PDB file of C-alpha atoms in Angstrom:
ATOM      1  CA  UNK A  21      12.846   0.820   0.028  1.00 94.00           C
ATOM      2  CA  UNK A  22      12.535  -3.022  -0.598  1.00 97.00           C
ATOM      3  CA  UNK A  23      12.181  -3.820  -4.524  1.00 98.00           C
ATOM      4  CA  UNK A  24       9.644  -6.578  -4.682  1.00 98.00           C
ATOM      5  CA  UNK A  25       9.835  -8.213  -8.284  1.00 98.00           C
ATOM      6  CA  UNK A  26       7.221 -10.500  -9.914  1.00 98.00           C
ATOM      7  CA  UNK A  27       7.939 -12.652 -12.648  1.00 95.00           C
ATOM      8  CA  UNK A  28       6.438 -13.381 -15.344  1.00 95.00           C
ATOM      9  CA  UNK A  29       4.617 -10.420 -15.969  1.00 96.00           C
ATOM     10  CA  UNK A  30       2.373 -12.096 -17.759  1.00 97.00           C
ATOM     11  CA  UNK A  31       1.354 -15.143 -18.162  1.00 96.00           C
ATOM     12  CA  UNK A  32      -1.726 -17.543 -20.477  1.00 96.00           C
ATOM     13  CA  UNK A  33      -3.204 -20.892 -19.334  1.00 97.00           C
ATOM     14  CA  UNK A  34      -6.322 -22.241 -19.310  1.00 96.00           C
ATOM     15  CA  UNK A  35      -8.744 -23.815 -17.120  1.00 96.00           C
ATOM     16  CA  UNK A  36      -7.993 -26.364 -14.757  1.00 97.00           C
ATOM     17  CA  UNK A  37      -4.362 -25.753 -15.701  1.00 97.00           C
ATOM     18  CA  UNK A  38      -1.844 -25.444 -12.469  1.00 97.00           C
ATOM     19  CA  UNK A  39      -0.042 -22.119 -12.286  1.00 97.00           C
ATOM     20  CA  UNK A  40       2.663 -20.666 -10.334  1.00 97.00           C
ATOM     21  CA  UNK A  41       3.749 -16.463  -9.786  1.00 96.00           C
ATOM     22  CA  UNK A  42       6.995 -15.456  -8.780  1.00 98.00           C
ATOM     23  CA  UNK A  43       7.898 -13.214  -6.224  1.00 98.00           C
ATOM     24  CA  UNK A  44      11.494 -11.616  -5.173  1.00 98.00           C
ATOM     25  CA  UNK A  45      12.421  -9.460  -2.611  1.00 98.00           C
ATOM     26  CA  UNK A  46      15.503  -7.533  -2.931  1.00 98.00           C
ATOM     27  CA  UNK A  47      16.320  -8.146   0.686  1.00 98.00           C
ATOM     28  CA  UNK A  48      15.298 -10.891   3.288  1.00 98.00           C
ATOM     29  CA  UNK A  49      11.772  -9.755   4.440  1.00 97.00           C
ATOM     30  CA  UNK A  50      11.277 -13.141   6.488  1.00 96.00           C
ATOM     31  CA  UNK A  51       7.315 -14.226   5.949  1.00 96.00           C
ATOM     32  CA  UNK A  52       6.087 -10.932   5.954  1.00 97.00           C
ATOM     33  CA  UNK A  53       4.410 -11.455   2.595  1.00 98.00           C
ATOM     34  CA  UNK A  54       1.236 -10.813   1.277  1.00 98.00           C
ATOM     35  CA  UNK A  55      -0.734 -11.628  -2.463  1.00 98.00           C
ATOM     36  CA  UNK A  56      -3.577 -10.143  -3.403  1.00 98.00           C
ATOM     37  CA  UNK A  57      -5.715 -10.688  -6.384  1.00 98.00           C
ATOM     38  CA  UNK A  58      -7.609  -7.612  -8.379  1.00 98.00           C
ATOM     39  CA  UNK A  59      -9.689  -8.044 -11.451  1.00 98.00           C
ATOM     40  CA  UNK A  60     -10.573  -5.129 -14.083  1.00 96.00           C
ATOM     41  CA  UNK A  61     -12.226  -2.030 -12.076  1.00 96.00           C
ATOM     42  CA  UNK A  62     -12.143  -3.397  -8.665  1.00 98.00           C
ATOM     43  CA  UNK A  63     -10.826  -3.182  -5.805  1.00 98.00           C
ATOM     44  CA  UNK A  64      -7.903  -5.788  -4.674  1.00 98.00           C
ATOM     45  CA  UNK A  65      -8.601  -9.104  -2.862  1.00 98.00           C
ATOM     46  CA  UNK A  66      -6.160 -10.160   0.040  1.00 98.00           C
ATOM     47  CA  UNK A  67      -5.545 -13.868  -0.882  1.00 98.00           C
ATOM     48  CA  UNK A  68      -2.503 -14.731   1.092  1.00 98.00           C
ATOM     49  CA  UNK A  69      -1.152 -13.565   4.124  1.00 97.00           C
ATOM     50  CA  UNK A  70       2.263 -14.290   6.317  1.00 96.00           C
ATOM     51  CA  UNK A  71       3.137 -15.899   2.750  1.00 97.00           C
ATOM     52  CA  UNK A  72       1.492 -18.778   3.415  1.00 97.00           C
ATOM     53  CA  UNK A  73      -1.619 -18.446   4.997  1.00 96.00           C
ATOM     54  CA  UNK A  74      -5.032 -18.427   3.302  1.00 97.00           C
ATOM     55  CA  UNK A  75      -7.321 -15.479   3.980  1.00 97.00           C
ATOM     56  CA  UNK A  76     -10.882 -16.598   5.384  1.00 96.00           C
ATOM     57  CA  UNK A  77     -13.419 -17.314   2.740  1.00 97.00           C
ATOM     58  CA  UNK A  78     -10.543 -17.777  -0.492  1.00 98.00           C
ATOM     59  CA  UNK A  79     -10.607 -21.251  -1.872  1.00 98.00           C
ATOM     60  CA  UNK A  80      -7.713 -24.006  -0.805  1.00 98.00           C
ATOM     61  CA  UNK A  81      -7.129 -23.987  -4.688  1.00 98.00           C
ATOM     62  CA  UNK A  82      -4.662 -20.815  -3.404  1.00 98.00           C
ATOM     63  CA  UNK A  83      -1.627 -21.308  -1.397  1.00 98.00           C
ATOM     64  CA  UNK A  84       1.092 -19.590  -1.095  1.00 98.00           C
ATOM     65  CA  UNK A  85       5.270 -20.674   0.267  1.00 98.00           C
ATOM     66  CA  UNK A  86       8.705 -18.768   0.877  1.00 98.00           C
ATOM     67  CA  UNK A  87      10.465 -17.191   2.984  1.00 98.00           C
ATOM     68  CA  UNK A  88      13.684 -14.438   2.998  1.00 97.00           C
ATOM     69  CA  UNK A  89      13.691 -13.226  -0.570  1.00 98.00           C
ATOM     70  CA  UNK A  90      11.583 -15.998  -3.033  1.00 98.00           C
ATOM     71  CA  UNK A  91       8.212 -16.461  -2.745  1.00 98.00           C
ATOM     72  CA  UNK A  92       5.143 -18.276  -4.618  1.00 98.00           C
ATOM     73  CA  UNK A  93       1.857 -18.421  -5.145  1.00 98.00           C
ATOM     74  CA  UNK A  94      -0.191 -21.503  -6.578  1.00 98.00           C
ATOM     75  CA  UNK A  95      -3.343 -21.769  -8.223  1.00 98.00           C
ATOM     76  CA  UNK A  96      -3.800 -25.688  -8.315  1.00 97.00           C
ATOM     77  CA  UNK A  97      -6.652 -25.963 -10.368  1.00 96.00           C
ATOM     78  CA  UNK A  98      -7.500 -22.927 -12.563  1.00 97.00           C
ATOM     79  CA  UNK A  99     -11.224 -21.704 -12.748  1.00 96.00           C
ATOM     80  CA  UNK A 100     -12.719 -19.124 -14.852  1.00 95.00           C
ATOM     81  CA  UNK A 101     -13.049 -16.877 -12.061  1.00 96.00           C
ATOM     82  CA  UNK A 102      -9.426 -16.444 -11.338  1.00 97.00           C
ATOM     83  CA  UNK A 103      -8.251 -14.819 -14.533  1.00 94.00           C
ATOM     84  CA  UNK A 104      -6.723 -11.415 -12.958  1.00 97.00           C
ATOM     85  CA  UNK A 105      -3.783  -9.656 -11.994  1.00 98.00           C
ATOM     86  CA  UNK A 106      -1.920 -10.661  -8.961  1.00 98.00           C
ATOM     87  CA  UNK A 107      -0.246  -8.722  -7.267  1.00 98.00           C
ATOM     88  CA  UNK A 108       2.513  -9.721  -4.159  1.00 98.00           C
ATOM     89  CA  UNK A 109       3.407  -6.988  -0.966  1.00 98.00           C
ATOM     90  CA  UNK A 110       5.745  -6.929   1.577  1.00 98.00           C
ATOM     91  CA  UNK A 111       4.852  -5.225   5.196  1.00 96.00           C
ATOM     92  CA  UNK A 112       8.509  -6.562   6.392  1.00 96.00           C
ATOM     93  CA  UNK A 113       9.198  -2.827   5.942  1.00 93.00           C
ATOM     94  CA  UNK A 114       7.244   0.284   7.521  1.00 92.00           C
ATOM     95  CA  UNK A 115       7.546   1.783   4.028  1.00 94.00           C
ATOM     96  CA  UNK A 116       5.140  -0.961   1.965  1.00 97.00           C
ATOM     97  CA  UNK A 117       6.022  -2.008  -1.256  1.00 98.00           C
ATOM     98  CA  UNK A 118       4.268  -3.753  -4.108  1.00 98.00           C
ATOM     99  CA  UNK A 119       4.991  -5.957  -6.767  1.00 98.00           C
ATOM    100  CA  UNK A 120       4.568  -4.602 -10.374  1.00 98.00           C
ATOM    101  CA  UNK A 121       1.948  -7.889 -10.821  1.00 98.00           C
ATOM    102  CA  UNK A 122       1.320 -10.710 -13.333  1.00 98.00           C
ATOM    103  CA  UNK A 123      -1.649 -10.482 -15.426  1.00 98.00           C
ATOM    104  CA  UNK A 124      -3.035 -14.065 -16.282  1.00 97.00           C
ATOM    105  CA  UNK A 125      -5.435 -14.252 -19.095  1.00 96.00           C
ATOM    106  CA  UNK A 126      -7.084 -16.914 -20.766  1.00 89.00           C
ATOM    107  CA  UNK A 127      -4.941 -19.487 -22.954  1.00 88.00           C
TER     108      UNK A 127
ATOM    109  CA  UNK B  20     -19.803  -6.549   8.486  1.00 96.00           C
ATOM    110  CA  UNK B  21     -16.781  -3.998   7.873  1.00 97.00           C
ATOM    111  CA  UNK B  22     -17.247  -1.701   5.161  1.00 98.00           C
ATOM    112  CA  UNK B  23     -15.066   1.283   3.564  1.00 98.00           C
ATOM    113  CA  UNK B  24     -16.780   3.569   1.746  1.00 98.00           C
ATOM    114  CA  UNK B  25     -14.982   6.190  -0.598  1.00 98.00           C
ATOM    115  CA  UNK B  26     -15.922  10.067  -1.692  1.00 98.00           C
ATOM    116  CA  UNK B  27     -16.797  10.315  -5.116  1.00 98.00           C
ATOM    117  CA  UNK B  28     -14.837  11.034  -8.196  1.00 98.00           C
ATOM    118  CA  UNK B  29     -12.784  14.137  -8.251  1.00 98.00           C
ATOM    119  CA  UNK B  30     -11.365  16.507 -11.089  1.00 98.00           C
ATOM    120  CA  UNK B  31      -9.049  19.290  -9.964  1.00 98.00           C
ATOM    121  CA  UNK B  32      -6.555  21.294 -12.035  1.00 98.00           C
ATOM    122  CA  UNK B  33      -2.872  21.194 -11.416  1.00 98.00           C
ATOM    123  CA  UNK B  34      -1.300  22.767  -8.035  1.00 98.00           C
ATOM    124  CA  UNK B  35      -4.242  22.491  -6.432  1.00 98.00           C
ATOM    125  CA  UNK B  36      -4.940  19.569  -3.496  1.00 98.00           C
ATOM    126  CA  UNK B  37      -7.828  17.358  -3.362  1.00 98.00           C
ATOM    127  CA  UNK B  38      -9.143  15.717  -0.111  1.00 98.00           C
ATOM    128  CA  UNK B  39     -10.756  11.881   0.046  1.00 98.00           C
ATOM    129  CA  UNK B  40     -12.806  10.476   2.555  1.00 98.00           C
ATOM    130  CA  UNK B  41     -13.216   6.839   3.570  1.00 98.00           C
ATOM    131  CA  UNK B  42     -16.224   6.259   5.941  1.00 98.00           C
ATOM    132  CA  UNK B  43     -15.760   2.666   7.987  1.00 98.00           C
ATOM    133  CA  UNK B  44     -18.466   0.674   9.170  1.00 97.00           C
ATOM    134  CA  UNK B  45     -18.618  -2.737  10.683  1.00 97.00           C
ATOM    135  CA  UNK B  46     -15.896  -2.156  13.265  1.00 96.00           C
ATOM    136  CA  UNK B  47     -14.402   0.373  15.773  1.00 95.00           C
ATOM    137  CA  UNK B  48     -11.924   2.614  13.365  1.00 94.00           C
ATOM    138  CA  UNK B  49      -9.204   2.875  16.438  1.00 94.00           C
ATOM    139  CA  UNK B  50      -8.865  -0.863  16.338  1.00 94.00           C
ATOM    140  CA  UNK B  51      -6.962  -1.161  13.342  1.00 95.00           C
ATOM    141  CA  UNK B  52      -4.768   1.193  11.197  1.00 95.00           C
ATOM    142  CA  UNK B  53      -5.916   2.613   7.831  1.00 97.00           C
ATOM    143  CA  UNK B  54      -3.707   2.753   4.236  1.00 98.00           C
ATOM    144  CA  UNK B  55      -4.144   4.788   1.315  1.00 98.00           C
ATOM    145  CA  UNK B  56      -2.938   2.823  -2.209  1.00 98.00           C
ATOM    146  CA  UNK B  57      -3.144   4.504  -5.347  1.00 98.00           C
ATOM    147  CA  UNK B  58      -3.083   2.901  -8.998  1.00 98.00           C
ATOM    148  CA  UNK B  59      -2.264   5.141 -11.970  1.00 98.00           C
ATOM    149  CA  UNK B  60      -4.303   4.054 -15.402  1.00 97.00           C
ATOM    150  CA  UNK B  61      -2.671   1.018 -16.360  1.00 96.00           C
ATOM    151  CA  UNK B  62      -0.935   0.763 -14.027  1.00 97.00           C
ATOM    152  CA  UNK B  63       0.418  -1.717 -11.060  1.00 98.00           C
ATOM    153  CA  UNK B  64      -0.736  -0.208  -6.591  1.00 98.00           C
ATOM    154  CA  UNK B  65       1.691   2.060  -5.163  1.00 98.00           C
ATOM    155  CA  UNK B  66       1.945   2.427  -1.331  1.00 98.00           C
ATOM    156  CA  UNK B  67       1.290   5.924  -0.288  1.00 98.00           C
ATOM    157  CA  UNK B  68       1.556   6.077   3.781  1.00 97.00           C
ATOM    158  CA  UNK B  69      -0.208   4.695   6.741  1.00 96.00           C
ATOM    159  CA  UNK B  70      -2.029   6.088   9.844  1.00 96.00           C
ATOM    160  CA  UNK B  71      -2.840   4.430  13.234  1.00 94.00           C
ATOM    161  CA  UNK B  72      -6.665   5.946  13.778  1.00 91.00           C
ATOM    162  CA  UNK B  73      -5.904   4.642  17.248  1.00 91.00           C
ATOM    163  CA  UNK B  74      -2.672   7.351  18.013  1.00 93.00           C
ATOM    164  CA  UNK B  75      -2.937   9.633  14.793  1.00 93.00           C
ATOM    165  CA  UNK B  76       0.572   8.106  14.353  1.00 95.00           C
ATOM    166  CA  UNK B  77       1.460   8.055  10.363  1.00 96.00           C
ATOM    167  CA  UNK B  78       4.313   7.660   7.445  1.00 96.00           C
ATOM    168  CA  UNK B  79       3.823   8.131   3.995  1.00 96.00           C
ATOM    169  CA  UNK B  80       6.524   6.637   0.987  1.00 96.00           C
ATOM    170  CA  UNK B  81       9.146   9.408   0.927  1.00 95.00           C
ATOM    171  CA  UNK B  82       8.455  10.250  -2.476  1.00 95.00           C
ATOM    172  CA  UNK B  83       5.074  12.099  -1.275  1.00 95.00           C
ATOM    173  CA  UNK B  84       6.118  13.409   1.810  1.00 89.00           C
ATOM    174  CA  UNK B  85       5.342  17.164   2.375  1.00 90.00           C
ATOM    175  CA  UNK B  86       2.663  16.332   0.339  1.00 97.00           C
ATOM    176  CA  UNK B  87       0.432  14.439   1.699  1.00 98.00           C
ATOM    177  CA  UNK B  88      -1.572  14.289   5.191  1.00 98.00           C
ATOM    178  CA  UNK B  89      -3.809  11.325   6.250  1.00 98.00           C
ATOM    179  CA  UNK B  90      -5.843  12.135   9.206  1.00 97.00           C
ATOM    180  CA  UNK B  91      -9.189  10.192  10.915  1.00 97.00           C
ATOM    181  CA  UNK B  92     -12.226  11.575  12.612  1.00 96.00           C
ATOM    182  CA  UNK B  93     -13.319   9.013  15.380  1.00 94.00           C
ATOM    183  CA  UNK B  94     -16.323  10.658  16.199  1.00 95.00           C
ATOM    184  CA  UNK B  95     -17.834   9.574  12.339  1.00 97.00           C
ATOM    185  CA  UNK B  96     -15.343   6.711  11.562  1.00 97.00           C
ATOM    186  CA  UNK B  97     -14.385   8.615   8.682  1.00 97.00           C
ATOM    187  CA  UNK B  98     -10.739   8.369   7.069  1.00 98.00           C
ATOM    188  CA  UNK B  99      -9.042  11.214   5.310  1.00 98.00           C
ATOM    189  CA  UNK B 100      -6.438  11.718   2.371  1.00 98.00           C
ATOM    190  CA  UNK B 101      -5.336  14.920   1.572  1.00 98.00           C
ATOM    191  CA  UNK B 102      -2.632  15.545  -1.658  1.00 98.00           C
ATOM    192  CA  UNK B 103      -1.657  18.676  -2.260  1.00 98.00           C
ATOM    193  CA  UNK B 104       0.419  20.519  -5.417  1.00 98.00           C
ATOM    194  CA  UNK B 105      -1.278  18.324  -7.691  1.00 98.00           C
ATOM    195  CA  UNK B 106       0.615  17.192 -11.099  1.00 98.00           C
ATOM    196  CA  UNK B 107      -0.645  15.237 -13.804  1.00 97.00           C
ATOM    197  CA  UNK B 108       0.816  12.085 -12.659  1.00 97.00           C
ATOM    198  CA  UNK B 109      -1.115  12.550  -9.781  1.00 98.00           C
ATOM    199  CA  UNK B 110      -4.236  11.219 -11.852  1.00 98.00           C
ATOM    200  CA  UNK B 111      -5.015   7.645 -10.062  1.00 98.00           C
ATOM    201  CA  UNK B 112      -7.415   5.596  -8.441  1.00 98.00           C
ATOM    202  CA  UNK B 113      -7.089   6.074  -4.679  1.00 98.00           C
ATOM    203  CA  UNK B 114      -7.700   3.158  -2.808  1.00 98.00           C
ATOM    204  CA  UNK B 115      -8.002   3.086   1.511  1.00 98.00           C
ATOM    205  CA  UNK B 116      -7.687  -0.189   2.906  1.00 98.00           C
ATOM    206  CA  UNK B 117      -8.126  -1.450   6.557  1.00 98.00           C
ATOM    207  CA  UNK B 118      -4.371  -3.031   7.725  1.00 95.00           C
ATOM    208  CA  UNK B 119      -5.212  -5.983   9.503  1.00 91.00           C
ATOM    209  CA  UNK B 120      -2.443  -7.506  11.822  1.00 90.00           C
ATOM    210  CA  UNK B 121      -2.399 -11.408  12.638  1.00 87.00           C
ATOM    211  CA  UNK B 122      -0.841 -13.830  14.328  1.00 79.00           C
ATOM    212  CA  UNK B 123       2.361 -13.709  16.799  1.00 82.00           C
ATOM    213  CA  UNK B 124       5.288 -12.559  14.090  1.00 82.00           C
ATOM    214  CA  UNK B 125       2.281  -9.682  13.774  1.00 84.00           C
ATOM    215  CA  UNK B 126       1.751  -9.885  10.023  1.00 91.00           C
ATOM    216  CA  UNK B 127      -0.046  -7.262   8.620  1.00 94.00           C
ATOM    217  CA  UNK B 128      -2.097  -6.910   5.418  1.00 97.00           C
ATOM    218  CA  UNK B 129      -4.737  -5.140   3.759  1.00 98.00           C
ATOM    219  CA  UNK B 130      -8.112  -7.120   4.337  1.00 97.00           C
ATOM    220  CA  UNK B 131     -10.687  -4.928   3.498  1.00 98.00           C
ATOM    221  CA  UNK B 132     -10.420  -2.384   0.879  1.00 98.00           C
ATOM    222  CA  UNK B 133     -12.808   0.882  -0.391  1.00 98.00           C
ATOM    223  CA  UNK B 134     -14.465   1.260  -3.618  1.00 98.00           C
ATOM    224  CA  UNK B 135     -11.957   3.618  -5.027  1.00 98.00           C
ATOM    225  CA  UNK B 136     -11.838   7.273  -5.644  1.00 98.00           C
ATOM    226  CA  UNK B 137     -10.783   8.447  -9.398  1.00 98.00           C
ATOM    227  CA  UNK B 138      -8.501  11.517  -9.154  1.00 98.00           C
ATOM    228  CA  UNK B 139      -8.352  13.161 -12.235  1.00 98.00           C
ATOM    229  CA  UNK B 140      -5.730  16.038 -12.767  1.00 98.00           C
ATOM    230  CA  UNK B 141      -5.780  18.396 -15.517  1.00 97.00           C
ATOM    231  CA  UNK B 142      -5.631  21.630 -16.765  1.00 95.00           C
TER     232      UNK B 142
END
């Protein structure tokens, strides 16, 4: 299976801060790259698809670049609302694999 | 607009198998493939298999295989899990999730997910 790693795994700002996940494949899985967002008790939220592009109805705040093995995920602006965990997933390979996540709380 | 909707909370004892249903509304269940994710307390979404409601095709992570069978029902949209030989780590939030497919590379992703089904294994 491909080993998807996320680093850090956690990780404090505050609001209106910038903030950047990591994300590492442990082989090339081109742009087949997804992130999703899931707060305490609920269900996860796609945010990112392709690696790059923004699911309908997710503010441009998000975005997302990589390709092959590194990827990233950008909040630009933090808001209260996006404290979470995120989590990345690659669907290069038929057997999915997640990320472990990064859990951003409040600075 | 789409919908999954989960079976309610289970608690079985171990060896024994449990069976969760995911109801879809809002679109036609053979358009689109179904997933089943499952999150242990605490813990970060493990993958657990895939099947096309269009073919019946599926494949599950290897470490669950013999295990567990996903099935659909067209006739009421409804989604099925089935795990059997139940352990303790078994004890998880199971998720099902639609797997949307997009663009001409054919990404595909989860885009709409269910409310969640609490499996709880113990003796």
């Amino acid at each position: 299976d491909i080993q998807m790693t996320q680093s850090p795994s956690s990780l404090s700002a505050s609001v209106g801060d910038r903030v950047t996940f990591t994300c590492r494949a442990s082989q090339s899985i081109s742009s087949y790259l997804n992130w999703y967002q899931q707060k305490p008790g609920k269900a996860p939220k796609l945010l990112i698809y392709g690696a790059s592009s923004l699911q309908s109805g997710v503010p441009s705040r998000f975005s997302g670049t990589g390709s092959g093995t590194d990827f990233t995920l950008t909040i630009s602006s933090l808001q209260p609302e996006d404290f979470a965990t995120y989590y990345c997933q690659q669907s290069h390979s038929p057997s999915i694999t997640f990320g472990q996540g990064t859990r951003l709380e409040i600075k | 607009q789409v919908q999954l909707v989960q079976s309610g909370a289970e608690v079985k004892k171990p060896g024994a198998s449990v069976k969760v249903s995911c109801k879809a509304s809002g679109y036609t269940l053979t358009s689109y493939g179904i997933s089943w994710v499952r999150q242990a307390p605490g813990q970060g979404l493990e993958w657990m298999g895939w099947i096309s409601a269009y073919s019946g095709n599926t494949h599950s992570a290897q470490k669950l295989q013999g295990r567990v069978t996903m099935t659909t029902d067209t006739s009421t949209s409804t989604a099925y899990m089935e795990l059997r030989s139940l352990r303790s780590d078994d004890t998880a939030v199971y998720y099902c999730a639609r797997l949307g497919v997009a663009g001409t590379r054919g990404y595909s992703y989860f885009d709409y997910w269910g409310q969640g089904t609490l499996v709880t294994v113990s003796s």
